[in-house]
mmCIF file with all atom_site columns, C-alpha atoms in Angstrom:
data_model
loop_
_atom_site.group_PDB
_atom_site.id
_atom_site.type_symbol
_atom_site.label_atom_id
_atom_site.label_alt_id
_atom_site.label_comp_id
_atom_site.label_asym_id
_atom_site.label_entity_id
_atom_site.label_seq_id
_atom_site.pdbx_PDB_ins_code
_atom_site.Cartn_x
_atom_site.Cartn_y
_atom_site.Cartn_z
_atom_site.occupancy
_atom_site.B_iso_or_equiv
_atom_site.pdbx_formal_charge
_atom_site.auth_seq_id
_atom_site.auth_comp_id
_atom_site.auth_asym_id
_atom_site.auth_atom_id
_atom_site.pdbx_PDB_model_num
ATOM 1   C CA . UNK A 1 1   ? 0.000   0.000  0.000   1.00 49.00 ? 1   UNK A CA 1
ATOM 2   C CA . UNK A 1 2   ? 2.614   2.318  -0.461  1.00 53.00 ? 2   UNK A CA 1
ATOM 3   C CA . UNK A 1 3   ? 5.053   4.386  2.260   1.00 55.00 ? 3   UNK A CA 1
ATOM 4   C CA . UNK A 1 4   ? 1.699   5.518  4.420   1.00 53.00 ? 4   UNK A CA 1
ATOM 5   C CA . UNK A 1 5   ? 0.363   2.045  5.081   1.00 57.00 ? 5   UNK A CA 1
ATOM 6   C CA . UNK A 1 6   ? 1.709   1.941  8.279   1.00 62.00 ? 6   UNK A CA 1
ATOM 7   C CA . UNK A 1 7   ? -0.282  5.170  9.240   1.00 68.00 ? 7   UNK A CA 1
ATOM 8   C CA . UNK A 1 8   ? -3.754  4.119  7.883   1.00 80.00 ? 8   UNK A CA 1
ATOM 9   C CA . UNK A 1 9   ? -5.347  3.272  11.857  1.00 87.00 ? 9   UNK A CA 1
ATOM 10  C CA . UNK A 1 10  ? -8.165  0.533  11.625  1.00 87.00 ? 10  UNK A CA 1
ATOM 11  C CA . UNK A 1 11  ? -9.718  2.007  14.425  1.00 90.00 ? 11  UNK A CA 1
ATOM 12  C CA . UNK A 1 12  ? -10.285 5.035  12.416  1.00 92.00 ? 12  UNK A CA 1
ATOM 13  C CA . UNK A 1 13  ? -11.009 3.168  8.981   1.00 90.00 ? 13  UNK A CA 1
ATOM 14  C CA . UNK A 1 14  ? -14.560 3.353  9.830   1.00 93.00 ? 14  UNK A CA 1
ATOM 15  C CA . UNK A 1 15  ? -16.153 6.368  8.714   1.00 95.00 ? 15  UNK A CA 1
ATOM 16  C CA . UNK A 1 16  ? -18.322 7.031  11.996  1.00 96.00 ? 16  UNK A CA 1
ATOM 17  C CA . UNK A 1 17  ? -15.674 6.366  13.895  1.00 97.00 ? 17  UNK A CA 1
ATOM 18  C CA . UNK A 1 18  ? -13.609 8.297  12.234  1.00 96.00 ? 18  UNK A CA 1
ATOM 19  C CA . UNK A 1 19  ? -15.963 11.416 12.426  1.00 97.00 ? 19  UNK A CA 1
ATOM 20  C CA . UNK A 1 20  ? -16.222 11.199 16.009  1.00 98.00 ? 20  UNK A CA 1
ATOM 21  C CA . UNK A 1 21  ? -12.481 11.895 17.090  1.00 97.00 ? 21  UNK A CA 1
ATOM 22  C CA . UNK A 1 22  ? -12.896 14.463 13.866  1.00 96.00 ? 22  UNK A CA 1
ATOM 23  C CA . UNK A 1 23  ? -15.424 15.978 15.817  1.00 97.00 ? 23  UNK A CA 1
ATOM 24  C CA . UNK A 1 24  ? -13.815 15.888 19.573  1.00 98.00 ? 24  UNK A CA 1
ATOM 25  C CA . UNK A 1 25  ? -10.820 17.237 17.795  1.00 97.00 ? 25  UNK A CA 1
ATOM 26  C CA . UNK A 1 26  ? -11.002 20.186 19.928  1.00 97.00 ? 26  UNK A CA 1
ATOM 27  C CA . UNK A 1 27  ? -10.926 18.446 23.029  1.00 96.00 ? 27  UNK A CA 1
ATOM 28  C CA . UNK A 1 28  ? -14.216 19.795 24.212  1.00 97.00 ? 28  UNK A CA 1
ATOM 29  C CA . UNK A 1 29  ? -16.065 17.266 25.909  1.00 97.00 ? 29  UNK A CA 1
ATOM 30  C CA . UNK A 1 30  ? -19.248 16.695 24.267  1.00 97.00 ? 30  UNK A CA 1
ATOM 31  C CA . UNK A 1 31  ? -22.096 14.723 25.507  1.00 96.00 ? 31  UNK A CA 1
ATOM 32  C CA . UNK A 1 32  ? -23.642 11.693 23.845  1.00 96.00 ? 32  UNK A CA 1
ATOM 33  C CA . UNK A 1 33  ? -26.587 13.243 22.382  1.00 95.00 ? 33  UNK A CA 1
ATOM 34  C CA . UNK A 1 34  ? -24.744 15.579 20.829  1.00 96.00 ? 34  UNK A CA 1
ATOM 35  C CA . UNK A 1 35  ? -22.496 12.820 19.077  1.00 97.00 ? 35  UNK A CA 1
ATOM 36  C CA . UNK A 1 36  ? -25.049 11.265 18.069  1.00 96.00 ? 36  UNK A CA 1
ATOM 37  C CA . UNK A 1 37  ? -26.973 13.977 16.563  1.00 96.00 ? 37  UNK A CA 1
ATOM 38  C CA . UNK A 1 38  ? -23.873 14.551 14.689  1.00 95.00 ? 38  UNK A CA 1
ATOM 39  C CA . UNK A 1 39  ? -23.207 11.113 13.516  1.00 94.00 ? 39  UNK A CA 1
ATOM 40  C CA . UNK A 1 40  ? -26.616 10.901 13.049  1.00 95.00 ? 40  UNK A CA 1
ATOM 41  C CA . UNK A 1 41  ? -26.631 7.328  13.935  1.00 94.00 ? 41  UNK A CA 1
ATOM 42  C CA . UNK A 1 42  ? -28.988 4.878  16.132  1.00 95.00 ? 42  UNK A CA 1
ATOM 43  C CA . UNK A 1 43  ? -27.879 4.693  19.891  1.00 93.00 ? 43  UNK A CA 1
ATOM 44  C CA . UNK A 1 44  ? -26.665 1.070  19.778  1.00 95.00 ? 44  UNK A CA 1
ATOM 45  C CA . UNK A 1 45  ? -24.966 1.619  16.930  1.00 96.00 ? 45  UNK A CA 1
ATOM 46  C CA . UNK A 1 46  ? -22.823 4.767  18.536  1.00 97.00 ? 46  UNK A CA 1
ATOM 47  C CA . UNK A 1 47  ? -22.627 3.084  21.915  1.00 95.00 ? 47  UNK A CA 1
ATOM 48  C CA . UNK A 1 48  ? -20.614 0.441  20.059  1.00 96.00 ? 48  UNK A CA 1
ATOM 49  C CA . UNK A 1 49  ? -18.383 2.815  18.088  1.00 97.00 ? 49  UNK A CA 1
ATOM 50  C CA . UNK A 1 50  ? -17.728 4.708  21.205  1.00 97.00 ? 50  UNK A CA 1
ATOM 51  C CA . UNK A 1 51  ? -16.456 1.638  23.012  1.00 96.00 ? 51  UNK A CA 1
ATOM 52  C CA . UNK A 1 52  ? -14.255 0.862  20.644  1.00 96.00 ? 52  UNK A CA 1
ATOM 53  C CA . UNK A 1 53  ? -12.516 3.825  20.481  1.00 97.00 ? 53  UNK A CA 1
ATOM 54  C CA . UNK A 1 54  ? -12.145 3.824  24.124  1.00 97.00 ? 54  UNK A CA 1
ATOM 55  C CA . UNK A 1 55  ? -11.018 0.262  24.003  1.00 96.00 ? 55  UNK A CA 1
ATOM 56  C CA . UNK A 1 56  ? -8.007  1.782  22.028  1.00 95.00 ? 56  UNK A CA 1
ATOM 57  C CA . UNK A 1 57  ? -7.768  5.083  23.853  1.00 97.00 ? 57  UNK A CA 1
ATOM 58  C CA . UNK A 1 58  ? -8.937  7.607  21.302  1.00 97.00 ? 58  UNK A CA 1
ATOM 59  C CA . UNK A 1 59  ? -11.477 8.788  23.640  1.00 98.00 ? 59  UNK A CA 1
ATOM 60  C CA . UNK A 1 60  ? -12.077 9.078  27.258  1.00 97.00 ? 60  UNK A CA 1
ATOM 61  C CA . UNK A 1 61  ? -15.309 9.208  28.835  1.00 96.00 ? 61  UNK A CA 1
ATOM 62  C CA . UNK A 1 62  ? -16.533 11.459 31.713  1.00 95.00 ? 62  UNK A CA 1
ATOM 63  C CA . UNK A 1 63  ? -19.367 9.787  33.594  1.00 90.00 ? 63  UNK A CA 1
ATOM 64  C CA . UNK A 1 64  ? -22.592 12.843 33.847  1.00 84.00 ? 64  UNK A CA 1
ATOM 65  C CA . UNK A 1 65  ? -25.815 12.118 34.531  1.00 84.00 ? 65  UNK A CA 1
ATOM 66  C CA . UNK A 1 66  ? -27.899 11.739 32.656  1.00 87.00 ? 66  UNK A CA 1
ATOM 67  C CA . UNK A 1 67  ? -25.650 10.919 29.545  1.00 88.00 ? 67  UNK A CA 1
ATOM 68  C CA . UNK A 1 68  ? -21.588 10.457 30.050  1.00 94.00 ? 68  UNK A CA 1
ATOM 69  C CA . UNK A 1 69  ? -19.286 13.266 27.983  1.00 97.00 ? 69  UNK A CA 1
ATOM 70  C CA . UNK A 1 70  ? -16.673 12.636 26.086  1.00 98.00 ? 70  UNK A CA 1
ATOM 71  C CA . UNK A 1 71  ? -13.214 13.837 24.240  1.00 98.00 ? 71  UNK A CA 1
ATOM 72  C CA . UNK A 1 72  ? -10.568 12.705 22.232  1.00 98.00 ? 72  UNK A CA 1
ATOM 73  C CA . UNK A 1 73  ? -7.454  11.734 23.992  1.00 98.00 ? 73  UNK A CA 1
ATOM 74  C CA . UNK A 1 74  ? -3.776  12.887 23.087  1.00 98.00 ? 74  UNK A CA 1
ATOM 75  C CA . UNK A 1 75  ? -3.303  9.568  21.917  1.00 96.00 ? 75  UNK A CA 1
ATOM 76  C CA . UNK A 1 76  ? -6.273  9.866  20.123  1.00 97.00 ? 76  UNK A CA 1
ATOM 77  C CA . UNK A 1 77  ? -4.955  13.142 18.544  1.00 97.00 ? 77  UNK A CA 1
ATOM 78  C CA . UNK A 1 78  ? -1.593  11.864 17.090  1.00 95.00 ? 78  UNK A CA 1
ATOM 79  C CA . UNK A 1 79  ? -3.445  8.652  15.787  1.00 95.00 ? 79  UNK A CA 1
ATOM 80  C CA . UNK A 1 80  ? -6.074  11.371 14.052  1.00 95.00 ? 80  UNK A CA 1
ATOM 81  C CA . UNK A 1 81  ? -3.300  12.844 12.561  1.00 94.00 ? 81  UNK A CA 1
ATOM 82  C CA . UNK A 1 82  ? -1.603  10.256 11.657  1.00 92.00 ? 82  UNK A CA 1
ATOM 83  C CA . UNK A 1 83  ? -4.411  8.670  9.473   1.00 92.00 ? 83  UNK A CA 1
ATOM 84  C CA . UNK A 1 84  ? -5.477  11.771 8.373   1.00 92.00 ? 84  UNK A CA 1
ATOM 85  C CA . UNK A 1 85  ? -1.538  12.477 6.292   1.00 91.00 ? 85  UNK A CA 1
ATOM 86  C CA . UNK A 1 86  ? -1.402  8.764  5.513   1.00 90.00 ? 86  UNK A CA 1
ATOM 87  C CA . UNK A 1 87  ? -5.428  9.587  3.453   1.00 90.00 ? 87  UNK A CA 1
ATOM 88  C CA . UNK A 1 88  ? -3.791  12.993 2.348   1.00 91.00 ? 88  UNK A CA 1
ATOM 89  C CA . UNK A 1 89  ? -0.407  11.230 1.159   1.00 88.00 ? 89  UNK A CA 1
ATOM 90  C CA . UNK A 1 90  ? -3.149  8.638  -0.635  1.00 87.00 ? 90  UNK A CA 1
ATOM 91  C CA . UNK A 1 91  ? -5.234  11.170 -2.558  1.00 90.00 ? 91  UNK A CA 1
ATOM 92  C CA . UNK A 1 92  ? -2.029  12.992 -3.566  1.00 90.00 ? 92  UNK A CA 1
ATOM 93  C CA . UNK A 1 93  ? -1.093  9.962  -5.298  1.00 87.00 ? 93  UNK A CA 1
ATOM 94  C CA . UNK A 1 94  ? -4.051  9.222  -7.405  1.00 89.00 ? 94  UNK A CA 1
ATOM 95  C CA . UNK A 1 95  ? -4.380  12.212 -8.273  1.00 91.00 ? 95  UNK A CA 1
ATOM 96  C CA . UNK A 1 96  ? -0.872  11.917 -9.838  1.00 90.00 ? 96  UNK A CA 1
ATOM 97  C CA . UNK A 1 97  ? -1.390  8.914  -11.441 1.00 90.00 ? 97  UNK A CA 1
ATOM 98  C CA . UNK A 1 98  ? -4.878  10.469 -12.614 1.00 90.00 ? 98  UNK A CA 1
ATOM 99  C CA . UNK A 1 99  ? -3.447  13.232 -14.055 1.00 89.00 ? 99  UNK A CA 1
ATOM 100 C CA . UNK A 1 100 ? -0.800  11.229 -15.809 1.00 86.00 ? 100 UNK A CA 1
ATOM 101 C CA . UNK A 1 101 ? -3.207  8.780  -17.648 1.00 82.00 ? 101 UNK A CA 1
ATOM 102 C CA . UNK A 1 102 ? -4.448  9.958  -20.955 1.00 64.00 ? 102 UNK A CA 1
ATOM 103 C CA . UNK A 1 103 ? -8.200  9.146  -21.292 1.00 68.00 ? 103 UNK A CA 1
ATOM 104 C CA . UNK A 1 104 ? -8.595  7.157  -24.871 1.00 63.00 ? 104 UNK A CA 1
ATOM 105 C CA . UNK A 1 105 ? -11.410 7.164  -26.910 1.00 58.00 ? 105 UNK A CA 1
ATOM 106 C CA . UNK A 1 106 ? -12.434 3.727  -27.633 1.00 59.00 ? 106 UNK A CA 1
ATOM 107 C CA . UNK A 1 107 ? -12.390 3.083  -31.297 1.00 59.00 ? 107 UNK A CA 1
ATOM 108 C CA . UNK A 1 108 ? -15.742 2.678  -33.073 1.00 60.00 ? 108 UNK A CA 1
ATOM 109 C CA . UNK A 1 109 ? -17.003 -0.406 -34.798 1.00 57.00 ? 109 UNK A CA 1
ATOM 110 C CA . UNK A 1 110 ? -13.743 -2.724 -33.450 1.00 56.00 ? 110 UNK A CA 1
ATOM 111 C CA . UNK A 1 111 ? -13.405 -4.564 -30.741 1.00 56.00 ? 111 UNK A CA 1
ATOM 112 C CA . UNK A 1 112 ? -8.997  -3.879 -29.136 1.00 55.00 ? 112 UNK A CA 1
#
């Protein structure tokens, strides 16, 4: 996969996931509901991405009541980063190779 392979984050590969820590960025803690309003996703189905990117330590979560906040971790930071100029370092190249390829015109009537 090329020299940024090693910086693409599995964690992160998911794109909820991955707009979560884009969206704790900050590091403002932000309550549940408001992740979810702006993942726009189904309760179970954030509750499960938030795990796992505490599991890994993206995230931290601060218990509230009635809803727990959370924010992105410095860990969670560099690893944002990190995935984020691995994608960059990815587009950069197709675009390259796009550019470089000459778009044919298929020939009419024959088969190549």
């Amino acid at each position: 996969m090329g020299d940024y392979d090693h910086a693409l984050n599995r964690a992160l590969s998911h794109p909820i996931r991955l707009f979560i820590v884009t969206y704790l960025a900050d590091g403002a803690w932000r309550d549940t509901a408001a992740i979810r309003a702006e993942t726009d996703t189904a309760a179970q189905t954030l509750t499960g991405h938030l795990a796992r990117l505490r599991a890994v330590g993206y995230i931290e979560a601060r218990p509230g009541q009635p809803t727990h906040y959370w924010r992105i971790t410095p860990l969670g930071c560099t690893r944002l980063t990190d995935h984020v100029t691995a994608l960059e370092a990815m587009v950069t190249r197709v675009r390259r190779i796009l550019a470089d390829t000459t778009p044919t015109t298929p020939t009419q009537g024959r088969t190549p």
